[in-house]
């Protein structure tokens, strides 16, 4: 799972959903930590190096195939539940969307 600050994550979700293909998998919103977590394929953590984000490897349990599973972290909610999204977000597509989101946020902050 790739975890990013909520503001950048929400921008990235918007970018991904506007794209030519449905490229976004399940996304978890952690209310307490103000973060978004993108489900990515196994093995992504080994090569993940995007500043301002973390990628954690699961212990192999994976996601339930239940279309409406309970969020895996207490105090969190599904922004895009597994039943309404692809199985995982492509890491290369997510990397590009997070980069674009960071640039948009920086530009917006500099206009104030």
PDB file of N, CA and C in Angstrom:
ATOM      1  N   UNK A   1       0.847  -1.173   0.000  1.00  0.00           N
ATOM      2  CA  UNK A   1       0.000   0.000   0.000  1.00  0.00           C
ATOM      3  C   UNK A   1       0.892   1.236   0.000  1.00  0.00           C
ATOM      4  N   UNK A   2       0.570   2.173  -0.889  1.00  0.00           N
ATOM      5  CA  UNK A   2       1.284   3.448  -0.954  1.00  0.00           C
ATOM      6  C   UNK A   2       0.468   4.470  -0.181  1.00  0.00           C
ATOM      7  N   UNK A   3       1.091   5.095   0.814  1.00  0.00           N
ATOM      8  CA  UNK A   3       0.415   6.075   1.654  1.00  0.00           C
ATOM      9  C   UNK A   3       0.978   7.464   1.377  1.00  0.00           C
ATOM     10  N   UNK A   4       0.041   8.416   1.196  1.00  0.00           N
ATOM     11  CA  UNK A   4       0.416   9.800   0.897  1.00  0.00           C
ATOM     12  C   UNK A   4      -0.469  10.736   1.708  1.00  0.00           C
ATOM     13  N   UNK A   5      -0.052  12.000   1.869  1.00  0.00           N
ATOM     14  CA  UNK A   5      -0.924  12.969   2.522  1.00  0.00           C
ATOM     15  C   UNK A   5      -2.255  13.074   1.756  1.00  0.00           C
ATOM     16  N   UNK A   6      -3.342  13.283   2.484  1.00  0.00           N
ATOM     17  CA  UNK A   6      -4.678  13.270   1.887  1.00  0.00           C
ATOM     18  C   UNK A   6      -4.818  14.256   0.737  1.00  0.00           C
ATOM     19  N   UNK A   7      -4.277  15.446   0.876  1.00  0.00           N
ATOM     20  CA  UNK A   7      -4.435  16.456  -0.177  1.00  0.00           C
ATOM     21  C   UNK A   7      -3.825  15.978  -1.494  1.00  0.00           C
ATOM     22  N   UNK A   8      -2.614  15.469  -1.436  1.00  0.00           N
ATOM     23  CA  UNK A   8      -1.955  14.969  -2.635  1.00  0.00           C
ATOM     24  C   UNK A   8      -2.676  13.729  -3.164  1.00  0.00           C
ATOM     25  N   UNK A   9      -3.115  12.877  -2.261  1.00  0.00           N
ATOM     26  CA  UNK A   9      -3.816  11.664  -2.669  1.00  0.00           C
ATOM     27  C   UNK A   9      -5.130  11.949  -3.368  1.00  0.00           C
ATOM     28  N   UNK A  10      -5.882  12.918  -2.846  1.00  0.00           N
ATOM     29  CA  UNK A  10      -7.164  13.266  -3.475  1.00  0.00           C
ATOM     30  C   UNK A  10      -6.943  13.842  -4.872  1.00  0.00           C
ATOM     31  N   UNK A  11      -5.909  14.669  -5.025  1.00  0.00           N
ATOM     32  CA  UNK A  11      -5.566  15.193  -6.353  1.00  0.00           C
ATOM     33  C   UNK A  11      -5.200  14.042  -7.296  1.00  0.00           C
ATOM     34  N   UNK A  12      -4.413  13.101  -6.790  1.00  0.00           N
ATOM     35  CA  UNK A  12      -3.989  11.970  -7.622  1.00  0.00           C
ATOM     36  C   UNK A  12      -5.185  11.110  -8.028  1.00  0.00           C
ATOM     37  N   UNK A  13      -6.121  10.873  -7.114  1.00  0.00           N
ATOM     38  CA  UNK A  13      -7.324  10.109  -7.455  1.00  0.00           C
ATOM     39  C   UNK A  13      -8.077  10.817  -8.575  1.00  0.00           C
ATOM     40  N   UNK A  14      -8.217  12.129  -8.462  1.00  0.00           N
ATOM     41  CA  UNK A  14      -8.910  12.904  -9.486  1.00  0.00           C
ATOM     42  C   UNK A  14      -8.191  12.777 -10.832  1.00  0.00           C
ATOM     43  N   UNK A  15      -6.880  12.880 -10.823  1.00  0.00           N
ATOM     44  CA  UNK A  15      -6.080  12.754 -12.049  1.00  0.00           C
ATOM     45  C   UNK A  15      -6.269  11.358 -12.654  1.00  0.00           C
ATOM     46  N   UNK A  16      -6.205  10.339 -11.823  1.00  0.00           N
ATOM     47  CA  UNK A  16      -6.342   8.965 -12.304  1.00  0.00           C
ATOM     48  C   UNK A  16      -7.733   8.701 -12.874  1.00  0.00           C
ATOM     49  N   UNK A  17      -8.747   9.232 -12.231  1.00  0.00           N
ATOM     50  CA  UNK A  17     -10.118   8.988 -12.687  1.00  0.00           C
ATOM     51  C   UNK A  17     -10.450   9.768 -13.954  1.00  0.00           C
ATOM     52  N   UNK A  18      -9.742  10.867 -14.198  1.00  0.00           N
ATOM     53  CA  UNK A  18      -9.945  11.632 -15.432  1.00  0.00           C
ATOM     54  C   UNK A  18      -9.168  11.038 -16.594  1.00  0.00           C
ATOM     55  N   UNK A  19      -8.264  10.129 -16.306  1.00  0.00           N
ATOM     56  CA  UNK A  19      -7.415   9.554 -17.343  1.00  0.00           C
ATOM     57  C   UNK A  19      -8.198   8.735 -18.349  1.00  0.00           C
ATOM     58  N   UNK A  20      -7.498   8.316 -19.379  1.00  0.00           N
ATOM     59  CA  UNK A  20      -8.121   7.578 -20.478  1.00  0.00           C
ATOM     60  C   UNK A  20      -8.598   6.188 -20.056  1.00  0.00           C
ATOM     61  N   UNK A  21      -7.975   5.633 -19.031  1.00  0.00           N
ATOM     62  CA  UNK A  21      -8.392   4.298 -18.587  1.00  0.00           C
ATOM     63  C   UNK A  21      -8.693   4.340 -17.089  1.00  0.00           C
ATOM     64  N   UNK A  22      -9.462   3.378 -16.651  1.00  0.00           N
ATOM     65  CA  UNK A  22      -9.747   3.260 -15.220  1.00  0.00           C
ATOM     66  C   UNK A  22      -8.504   2.681 -14.557  1.00  0.00           C
ATOM     67  N   UNK A  23      -7.646   3.548 -14.067  1.00  0.00           N
ATOM     68  CA  UNK A  23      -6.339   3.117 -13.587  1.00  0.00           C
ATOM     69  C   UNK A  23      -6.217   3.097 -12.077  1.00  0.00           C
ATOM     70  N   UNK A  24      -7.286   3.366 -11.358  1.00  0.00           N
ATOM     71  CA  UNK A  24      -7.157   3.464  -9.909  1.00  0.00           C
ATOM     72  C   UNK A  24      -7.838   2.276  -9.233  1.00  0.00           C
ATOM     73  N   UNK A  25      -7.081   1.666  -8.319  1.00  0.00           N
ATOM     74  CA  UNK A  25      -7.608   0.557  -7.545  1.00  0.00           C
ATOM     75  C   UNK A  25      -8.212   1.076  -6.248  1.00  0.00           C
ATOM     76  N   UNK A  26      -8.438   0.199  -5.285  1.00  0.00           N
ATOM     77  CA  UNK A  26      -9.013   0.620  -4.014  1.00  0.00           C
ATOM     78  C   UNK A  26      -8.154   1.678  -3.315  1.00  0.00           C
ATOM     79  N   UNK A  27      -8.836   2.625  -2.674  1.00  0.00           N
ATOM     80  CA  UNK A  27      -8.153   3.706  -1.963  1.00  0.00           C
ATOM     81  C   UNK A  27      -8.776   3.828  -0.583  1.00  0.00           C
ATOM     82  N   UNK A  28      -7.926   3.857   0.431  1.00  0.00           N
ATOM     83  CA  UNK A  28      -8.343   3.937   1.826  1.00  0.00           C
ATOM     84  C   UNK A  28      -8.038   5.322   2.380  1.00  0.00           C
ATOM     85  N   UNK A  29      -9.013   5.933   3.061  1.00  0.00           N
ATOM     86  CA  UNK A  29      -8.803   7.239   3.690  1.00  0.00           C
ATOM     87  C   UNK A  29      -8.706   7.035   5.191  1.00  0.00           C
ATOM     88  N   UNK A  30      -7.585   7.426   5.757  1.00  0.00           N
ATOM     89  CA  UNK A  30      -7.367   7.344   7.201  1.00  0.00           C
ATOM     90  C   UNK A  30      -7.686   8.712   7.794  1.00  0.00           C
ATOM     91  N   UNK A  31      -8.850   8.806   8.417  1.00  0.00           N
ATOM     92  CA  UNK A  31      -9.300  10.085   8.971  1.00  0.00           C
ATOM     93  C   UNK A  31      -8.328  10.640  10.001  1.00  0.00           C
ATOM     94  N   UNK A  32      -7.859   9.800  10.909  1.00  0.00           N
ATOM     95  CA  UNK A  32      -6.987  10.250  11.986  1.00  0.00           C
ATOM     96  C   UNK A  32      -5.629  10.707  11.499  1.00  0.00           C
ATOM     97  N   UNK A  33      -5.078  10.009  10.518  1.00  0.00           N
ATOM     98  CA  UNK A  33      -3.757  10.349  10.018  1.00  0.00           C
ATOM     99  C   UNK A  33      -3.790  11.306   8.850  1.00  0.00           C
ATOM    100  N   UNK A  34      -4.995  11.628   8.362  1.00  0.00           N
ATOM    101  CA  UNK A  34      -5.174  12.514   7.218  1.00  0.00           C
ATOM    102  C   UNK A  34      -4.317  12.050   6.036  1.00  0.00           C
ATOM    103  N   UNK A  35      -4.426  10.741   5.737  1.00  0.00           N
ATOM    104  CA  UNK A  35      -3.680  10.162   4.627  1.00  0.00           C
ATOM    105  C   UNK A  35      -4.622   9.349   3.738  1.00  0.00           C
ATOM    106  N   UNK A  36      -4.146   9.064   2.536  1.00  0.00           N
ATOM    107  CA  UNK A  36      -4.814   8.149   1.620  1.00  0.00           C
ATOM    108  C   UNK A  36      -3.856   7.011   1.344  1.00  0.00           C
ATOM    109  N   UNK A  37      -4.396   5.810   1.260  1.00  0.00           N
ATOM    110  CA  UNK A  37      -3.599   4.636   0.945  1.00  0.00           C
ATOM    111  C   UNK A  37      -4.091   3.992  -0.335  1.00  0.00           C
ATOM    112  N   UNK A  38      -3.200   3.853  -1.313  1.00  0.00           N
ATOM    113  CA  UNK A  38      -3.522   3.233  -2.597  1.00  0.00           C
ATOM    114  C   UNK A  38      -3.070   1.780  -2.567  1.00  0.00           C
ATOM    115  N   UNK A  39      -3.961   0.859  -2.896  1.00  0.00           N
ATOM    116  CA  UNK A  39      -3.589  -0.546  -2.988  1.00  0.00           C
ATOM    117  C   UNK A  39      -2.820  -0.718  -4.292  1.00  0.00           C
ATOM    118  N   UNK A  40      -1.625  -1.286  -4.179  1.00  0.00           N
ATOM    119  CA  UNK A  40      -0.746  -1.517  -5.329  1.00  0.00           C
ATOM    120  C   UNK A  40      -0.390  -3.005  -5.376  1.00  0.00           C
ATOM    121  N   UNK A  41       0.102  -3.486  -6.506  1.00  0.00           N
ATOM    122  CA  UNK A  41       0.443  -4.910  -6.619  1.00  0.00           C
ATOM    123  C   UNK A  41       1.570  -5.322  -5.666  1.00  0.00           C
ATOM    124  N   UNK A  42       1.615  -6.601  -5.310  1.00  0.00           N
ATOM    125  CA  UNK A  42       2.709  -7.109  -4.486  1.00  0.00           C
ATOM    126  C   UNK A  42       4.056  -6.835  -5.163  1.00  0.00           C
ATOM    127  N   UNK A  43       5.064  -6.541  -4.350  1.00  0.00           N
ATOM    128  CA  UNK A  43       6.403  -6.293  -4.856  1.00  0.00           C
ATOM    129  C   UNK A  43       6.697  -4.831  -5.158  1.00  0.00           C
ATOM    130  N   UNK A  44       5.690  -3.966  -5.059  1.00  0.00           N
ATOM    131  CA  UNK A  44       5.879  -2.544  -5.367  1.00  0.00           C
ATOM    132  C   UNK A  44       6.829  -1.882  -4.383  1.00  0.00           C
ATOM    133  N   UNK A  45       6.770  -2.267  -3.120  1.00  0.00           N
ATOM    134  CA  UNK A  45       7.552  -1.596  -2.077  1.00  0.00           C
ATOM    135  C   UNK A  45       9.054  -1.642  -2.350  1.00  0.00           C
ATOM    136  N   UNK A  46       9.532  -2.708  -2.971  1.00  0.00           N
ATOM    137  CA  UNK A  46      10.973  -2.858  -3.202  1.00  0.00           C
ATOM    138  C   UNK A  46      11.551  -1.739  -4.067  1.00  0.00           C
ATOM    139  N   UNK A  47      10.751  -1.183  -4.976  1.00  0.00           N
ATOM    140  CA  UNK A  47      11.277  -0.167  -5.893  1.00  0.00           C
ATOM    141  C   UNK A  47      10.616   1.201  -5.707  1.00  0.00           C
ATOM    142  N   UNK A  48       9.829   1.361  -4.662  1.00  0.00           N
ATOM    143  CA  UNK A  48       9.097   2.617  -4.477  1.00  0.00           C
ATOM    144  C   UNK A  48      10.025   3.679  -3.884  1.00  0.00           C
ATOM    145  N   UNK A  49      10.117   4.843  -4.542  1.00  0.00           N
ATOM    146  CA  UNK A  49      11.037   5.879  -4.079  1.00  0.00           C
ATOM    147  C   UNK A  49      10.463   7.285  -4.257  1.00  0.00           C
ATOM    148  N   UNK A  50       9.152   7.424  -4.193  1.00  0.00           N
ATOM    149  CA  UNK A  50       8.526   8.727  -4.408  1.00  0.00           C
ATOM    150  C   UNK A  50       8.585   9.540  -3.108  1.00  0.00           C
ATOM    151  N   UNK A  51       9.243  10.708  -3.150  1.00  0.00           N
ATOM    152  CA  UNK A  51       9.346  11.534  -1.946  1.00  0.00           C
ATOM    153  C   UNK A  51       7.962  11.914  -1.404  1.00  0.00           C
ATOM    154  N   UNK A  52       7.847  11.925  -0.078  1.00  0.00           N
ATOM    155  CA  UNK A  52       6.595  12.322   0.564  1.00  0.00           C
ATOM    156  C   UNK A  52       5.580  11.201   0.673  1.00  0.00           C
ATOM    157  N   UNK A  53       5.958  10.002   0.260  1.00  0.00           N
ATOM    158  CA  UNK A  53       5.058   8.858   0.344  1.00  0.00           C
ATOM    159  C   UNK A  53       5.807   7.672   0.941  1.00  0.00           C
ATOM    160  N   UNK A  54       5.039   6.701   1.388  1.00  0.00           N
ATOM    161  CA  UNK A  54       5.634   5.457   1.865  1.00  0.00           C
ATOM    162  C   UNK A  54       4.915   4.297   1.200  1.00  0.00           C
ATOM    163  N   UNK A  55       5.628   3.230   0.991  1.00  0.00           N
ATOM    164  CA  UNK A  55       5.031   2.024   0.438  1.00  0.00           C
ATOM    165  C   UNK A  55       5.374   0.881   1.373  1.00  0.00           C
ATOM    166  N   UNK A  56       4.344   0.263   1.904  1.00  0.00           N
ATOM    167  CA  UNK A  56       4.559  -0.837   2.838  1.00  0.00           C
ATOM    168  C   UNK A  56       4.122  -2.144   2.204  1.00  0.00           C
ATOM    169  N   UNK A  57       4.902  -3.154   2.451  1.00  0.00           N
ATOM    170  CA  UNK A  57       4.611  -4.500   1.969  1.00  0.00           C
ATOM    171  C   UNK A  57       3.685  -5.164   2.973  1.00  0.00           C
ATOM    172  N   UNK A  58       2.656  -5.836   2.477  1.00  0.00           N
ATOM    173  CA  UNK A  58       1.785  -6.580   3.391  1.00  0.00           C
ATOM    174  C   UNK A  58       2.426  -7.922   3.672  1.00  0.00           C
ATOM    175  N   UNK A  59       1.872  -8.626   4.607  1.00  0.00           N
ATOM    176  CA  UNK A  59       2.442  -9.928   4.948  1.00  0.00           C
ATOM    177  C   UNK A  59       1.825 -11.053   4.110  1.00  0.00           C
ATOM    178  N   UNK A  60       1.240 -10.682   2.976  1.00  0.00           N
ATOM    179  CA  UNK A  60       0.704 -11.699   2.079  1.00  0.00           C
ATOM    180  C   UNK A  60      -0.773 -11.972   2.249  1.00  0.00           C
ATOM    181  N   UNK A  61      -1.404 -11.322   3.212  1.00  0.00           N
ATOM    182  CA  UNK A  61      -2.825 -11.579   3.423  1.00  0.00           C
ATOM    183  C   UNK A  61      -3.668 -11.031   2.281  1.00  0.00           C
ATOM    184  N   UNK A  62      -3.267  -9.892   1.694  1.00  0.00           N
ATOM    185  CA  UNK A  62      -4.006  -9.311   0.585  1.00  0.00           C
ATOM    186  C   UNK A  62      -5.368  -8.803   1.003  1.00  0.00           C
ATOM    187  N   UNK A  63      -6.150  -8.389   0.024  1.00  0.00           N
ATOM    188  CA  UNK A  63      -7.498  -7.888   0.275  1.00  0.00           C
ATOM    189  C   UNK A  63      -8.503  -9.002   0.122  1.00  0.00           C
ATOM    190  N   UNK A  64      -9.554  -8.886   0.861  1.00  0.00           N
ATOM    191  CA  UNK A  64     -10.664  -9.810   0.731  1.00  0.00           C
ATOM    192  C   UNK A  64     -11.341  -9.579  -0.612  1.00  0.00           C
ATOM    193  N   UNK A  65     -11.909 -10.609  -1.205  1.00  0.00           N
ATOM    194  CA  UNK A  65     -12.629 -10.453  -2.452  1.00  0.00           C
ATOM    195  C   UNK A  65     -14.053  -9.960  -2.217  1.00  0.00           C
ATOM    196  N   UNK A  66     -14.439  -9.819  -0.983  1.00  0.00           N
ATOM    197  CA  UNK A  66     -15.734  -9.256  -0.633  1.00  0.00           C
ATOM    198  C   UNK A  66     -15.822  -7.861  -1.242  1.00  0.00           C
ATOM    199  N   UNK A  67     -16.896  -7.562  -2.006  1.00  0.00           N
ATOM    200  CA  UNK A  67     -16.971  -6.251  -2.653  1.00  0.00           C
ATOM    201  C   UNK A  67     -17.133  -5.090  -1.678  1.00  0.00           C
ATOM    202  N   UNK A  68     -17.515  -5.347  -0.461  1.00  0.00           N
ATOM    203  CA  UNK A  68     -17.666  -4.294   0.545  1.00  0.00           C
ATOM    204  C   UNK A  68     -16.984  -4.682   1.850  1.00  0.00           C
ATOM    205  N   UNK A  69     -15.660  -4.901   1.808  1.00  0.00           N
ATOM    206  CA  UNK A  69     -14.973  -5.320   3.030  1.00  0.00           C
ATOM    207  C   UNK A  69     -14.870  -4.170   4.030  1.00  0.00           C
ATOM    208  N   UNK A  70     -14.722  -4.541   5.269  1.00  0.00           N
ATOM    209  CA  UNK A  70     -14.471  -3.538   6.302  1.00  0.00           C
ATOM    210  C   UNK A  70     -13.086  -2.949   6.058  1.00  0.00           C
ATOM    211  N   UNK A  71     -12.916  -1.647   6.298  1.00  0.00           N
ATOM    212  CA  UNK A  71     -11.574  -1.069   6.161  1.00  0.00           C
ATOM    213  C   UNK A  71     -10.592  -1.791   7.075  1.00  0.00           C
ATOM    214  N   UNK A  72      -9.359  -2.028   6.604  1.00  0.00           N
ATOM    215  CA  UNK A  72      -8.390  -2.787   7.388  1.00  0.00           C
ATOM    216  C   UNK A  72      -7.799  -2.028   8.578  1.00  0.00           C
ATOM    217  N   UNK A  73      -8.029  -0.720   8.652  1.00  0.00           N
ATOM    218  CA  UNK A  73      -7.477   0.088   9.736  1.00  0.00           C
ATOM    219  C   UNK A  73      -8.623   0.785  10.451  1.00  0.00           C
ATOM    220  N   UNK A  74      -8.669   0.659  11.772  1.00  0.00           N
ATOM    221  CA  UNK A  74      -9.729   1.331  12.535  1.00  0.00           C
ATOM    222  C   UNK A  74      -9.591   2.844  12.367  1.00  0.00           C
ATOM    223  N   UNK A  75     -10.722   3.521  12.187  1.00  0.00           N
ATOM    224  CA  UNK A  75     -10.707   4.962  11.989  1.00  0.00           C
ATOM    225  C   UNK A  75     -10.505   5.349  10.529  1.00  0.00           C
ATOM    226  N   UNK A  76     -10.605   4.367   9.633  1.00  0.00           N
ATOM    227  CA  UNK A  76     -10.445   4.650   8.212  1.00  0.00           C
ATOM    228  C   UNK A  76     -11.717   4.268   7.464  1.00  0.00           C
ATOM    229  N   UNK A  77     -11.840   4.770   6.262  1.00  0.00           N
ATOM    230  CA  UNK A  77     -12.975   4.463   5.398  1.00  0.00           C
ATOM    231  C   UNK A  77     -12.462   4.265   3.984  1.00  0.00           C
ATOM    232  N   UNK A  78     -13.195   3.491   3.205  1.00  0.00           N
ATOM    233  CA  UNK A  78     -12.841   3.326   1.805  1.00  0.00           C
ATOM    234  C   UNK A  78     -13.285   4.553   1.027  1.00  0.00           C
ATOM    235  N   UNK A  79     -12.359   5.223   0.349  1.00  0.00           N
ATOM    236  CA  UNK A  79     -12.713   6.269  -0.595  1.00  0.00           C
ATOM    237  C   UNK A  79     -13.204   5.591  -1.877  1.00  0.00           C
ATOM    238  N   UNK A  80     -12.467   4.587  -2.322  1.00  0.00           N
ATOM    239  CA  UNK A  80     -12.880   3.723  -3.434  1.00  0.00           C
ATOM    240  C   UNK A  80     -12.789   2.284  -2.940  1.00  0.00           C
ATOM    241  N   UNK A  81     -13.922   1.669  -2.616  1.00  0.00           N
ATOM    242  CA  UNK A  81     -13.892   0.291  -2.103  1.00  0.00           C
ATOM    243  C   UNK A  81     -13.431  -0.707  -3.165  1.00  0.00           C
ATOM    244  N   UNK A  82     -12.942  -1.851  -2.746  1.00  0.00           N
ATOM    245  CA  UNK A  82     -12.483  -2.864  -3.695  1.00  0.00           C
ATOM    246  C   UNK A  82     -13.549  -3.269  -4.712  1.00  0.00           C
ATOM    247  N   UNK A  83     -14.806  -3.277  -4.362  1.00  0.00           N
ATOM    248  CA  UNK A  83     -15.851  -3.678  -5.297  1.00  0.00           C
ATOM    249  C   UNK A  83     -16.128  -2.655  -6.379  1.00  0.00           C
ATOM    250  N   UNK A  84     -15.643  -1.423  -6.216  1.00  0.00           N
ATOM    251  CA  UNK A  84     -15.898  -0.355  -7.186  1.00  0.00           C
ATOM    252  C   UNK A  84     -14.638   0.056  -7.940  1.00  0.00           C
ATOM    253  N   UNK A  85     -13.566  -0.698  -7.807  1.00  0.00           N
ATOM    254  CA  UNK A  85     -12.295  -0.299  -8.409  1.00  0.00           C
ATOM    255  C   UNK A  85     -11.571  -1.523  -8.952  1.00  0.00           C
ATOM    256  N   UNK A  86     -10.501  -1.275  -9.710  1.00  0.00           N
ATOM    257  CA  UNK A  86      -9.635  -2.359 -10.158  1.00  0.00           C
ATOM    258  C   UNK A  86      -9.015  -3.000  -8.916  1.00  0.00           C
ATOM    259  N   UNK A  87      -8.333  -4.123  -9.104  1.00  0.00           N
ATOM    260  CA  UNK A  87      -7.727  -4.816  -7.977  1.00  0.00           C
ATOM    261  C   UNK A  87      -6.601  -4.024  -7.338  1.00  0.00           C
ATOM    262  N   UNK A  88      -5.836  -3.289  -8.133  1.00  0.00           N
ATOM    263  CA  UNK A  88      -4.725  -2.496  -7.608  1.00  0.00           C
ATOM    264  C   UNK A  88      -4.403  -1.391  -8.604  1.00  0.00           C
ATOM    265  N   UNK A  89      -3.771  -0.347  -8.100  1.00  0.00           N
ATOM    266  CA  UNK A  89      -3.346   0.755  -8.955  1.00  0.00           C
ATOM    267  C   UNK A  89      -1.966   0.438  -9.504  1.00  0.00           C
ATOM    268  N   UNK A  90      -1.786   0.630 -10.802  1.00  0.00           N
ATOM    269  CA  UNK A  90      -0.493   0.404 -11.441  1.00  0.00           C
ATOM    270  C   UNK A  90       0.517   1.376 -10.830  1.00  0.00           C
ATOM    271  N   UNK A  91       1.635   0.884 -10.298  1.00  0.00           N
ATOM    272  CA  UNK A  91       2.597   1.773  -9.641  1.00  0.00           C
ATOM    273  C   UNK A  91       3.156   2.871 -10.542  1.00  0.00           C
ATOM    274  N   UNK A  92       3.406   2.573 -11.810  1.00  0.00           N
ATOM    275  CA  UNK A  92       3.946   3.590 -12.723  1.00  0.00           C
ATOM    276  C   UNK A  92       2.924   4.702 -12.965  1.00  0.00           C
ATOM    277  N   UNK A  93       1.668   4.316 -13.097  1.00  0.00           N
ATOM    278  CA  UNK A  93       0.598   5.295 -13.308  1.00  0.00           C
ATOM    279  C   UNK A  93       0.408   6.121 -12.038  1.00  0.00           C
ATOM    280  N   UNK A  94       0.470   5.467 -10.877  1.00  0.00           N
ATOM    281  CA  UNK A  94       0.335   6.173  -9.601  1.00  0.00           C
ATOM    282  C   UNK A  94       1.495   7.143  -9.402  1.00  0.00           C
ATOM    283  N   UNK A  95       2.700   6.727  -9.728  1.00  0.00           N
ATOM    284  CA  UNK A  95       3.888   7.586  -9.593  1.00  0.00           C
ATOM    285  C   UNK A  95       3.698   8.870 -10.412  1.00  0.00           C
ATOM    286  N   UNK A  96       3.236   8.729 -11.650  1.00  0.00           N
ATOM    287  CA  UNK A  96       3.013   9.891 -12.521  1.00  0.00           C
ATOM    288  C   UNK A  96       1.909  10.792 -11.959  1.00  0.00           C
ATOM    289  N   UNK A  97       0.830  10.194 -11.479  1.00  0.00           N
ATOM    290  CA  UNK A  97      -0.287  10.975 -10.935  1.00  0.00           C
ATOM    291  C   UNK A  97       0.130  11.714  -9.666  1.00  0.00           C
ATOM    292  N   UNK A  98       0.914  11.078  -8.811  1.00  0.00           N
ATOM    293  CA  UNK A  98       1.379  11.743  -7.594  1.00  0.00           C
ATOM    294  C   UNK A  98       2.316  12.902  -7.929  1.00  0.00           C
ATOM    295  N   UNK A  99       3.153  12.729  -8.949  1.00  0.00           N
ATOM    296  CA  UNK A  99       4.033  13.816  -9.385  1.00  0.00           C
ATOM    297  C   UNK A  99       3.238  14.994  -9.916  1.00  0.00           C
ATOM    298  N   UNK A 100       2.235  14.710 -10.746  1.00  0.00           N
ATOM    299  CA  UNK A 100       1.382  15.771 -11.276  1.00  0.00           C
ATOM    300  C   UNK A 100       0.610  16.455 -10.150  1.00  0.00           C
ATOM    301  N   UNK A 101       0.115  15.672  -9.206  1.00  0.00           N
ATOM    302  CA  UNK A 101      -0.621  16.230  -8.073  1.00  0.00           C
ATOM    303  C   UNK A 101       0.272  17.166  -7.257  1.00  0.00           C
ATOM    304  N   UNK A 102       1.505  16.759  -7.010  1.00  0.00           N
ATOM    305  CA  UNK A 102       2.438  17.597  -6.238  1.00  0.00           C
ATOM    306  C   UNK A 102       2.691  18.915  -6.962  1.00  0.00           C
ATOM    307  N   UNK A 103       2.849  18.866  -8.289  1.00  0.00           N
ATOM    308  CA  UNK A 103       3.076  20.090  -9.058  1.00  0.00           C
ATOM    309  C   UNK A 103       1.848  21.009  -9.021  1.00  0.00           C
ATOM    310  N   UNK A 104       0.647  20.426  -9.124  1.00  0.00           N
ATOM    311  CA  UNK A 104      -0.581  21.226  -9.057  1.00  0.00           C
ATOM    312  C   UNK A 104      -0.735  21.894  -7.690  1.00  0.00           C
ATOM    313  N   UNK A 105      -0.442  21.159  -6.628  1.00  0.00           N
ATOM    314  CA  UNK A 105      -0.552  21.699  -5.276  1.00  0.00           C
ATOM    315  C   UNK A 105       0.458  22.829  -5.084  1.00  0.00           C
ATOM    316  N   UNK A 106       1.687  22.607  -5.547  1.00  0.00           N
ATOM    317  CA  UNK A 106       2.720  23.644  -5.419  1.00  0.00           C
ATOM    318  C   UNK A 106       2.315  24.906  -6.173  1.00  0.00           C
ATOM    319  N   UNK A 107       1.793  24.726  -7.379  1.00  0.00           N
ATOM    320  CA  UNK A 107       1.361  25.884  -8.175  1.00  0.00           C
ATOM    321  C   UNK A 107       0.213  26.624  -7.492  1.00  0.00           C
ATOM    322  N   UNK A 108      -0.745  25.878  -6.963  1.00  0.00           N
ATOM    323  CA  UNK A 108      -1.881  26.497  -6.274  1.00  0.00           C
ATOM    324  C   UNK A 108      -1.422  27.244  -5.034  1.00  0.00           C
ATOM    325  N   UNK A 109      -0.500  26.660  -4.276  1.00  0.00           N
ATOM    326  CA  UNK A 109      -0.003  27.303  -3.057  1.00  0.00           C
ATOM    327  C   UNK A 109       0.792  28.575  -3.373  1.00  0.00           C
ATOM    328  N   UNK A 110       1.487  28.583  -4.515  1.00  0.00           N
ATOM    329  CA  UNK A 110       2.282  29.748  -4.900  1.00  0.00           C
ATOM    330  C   UNK A 110       1.434  30.884  -5.450  1.00  0.00           C
ATOM    331  N   UNK A 111       0.179  30.612  -5.782  1.00  0.00           N
ATOM    332  CA  UNK A 111      -0.717  31.644  -6.313  1.00  0.00           C
ATOM    333  C   UNK A 111      -1.410  32.437  -5.202  1.00  0.00           C
ATOM    334  N   UNK A 112      -1.263  32.008  -3.992  1.00  0.00           N
ATOM    335  CA  UNK A 112      -1.976  32.648  -2.873  1.00  0.00           C
ATOM    336  C   UNK A 112      -1.342  33.941  -2.487  1.00  0.00           C
TER     337      UNK A 112
END
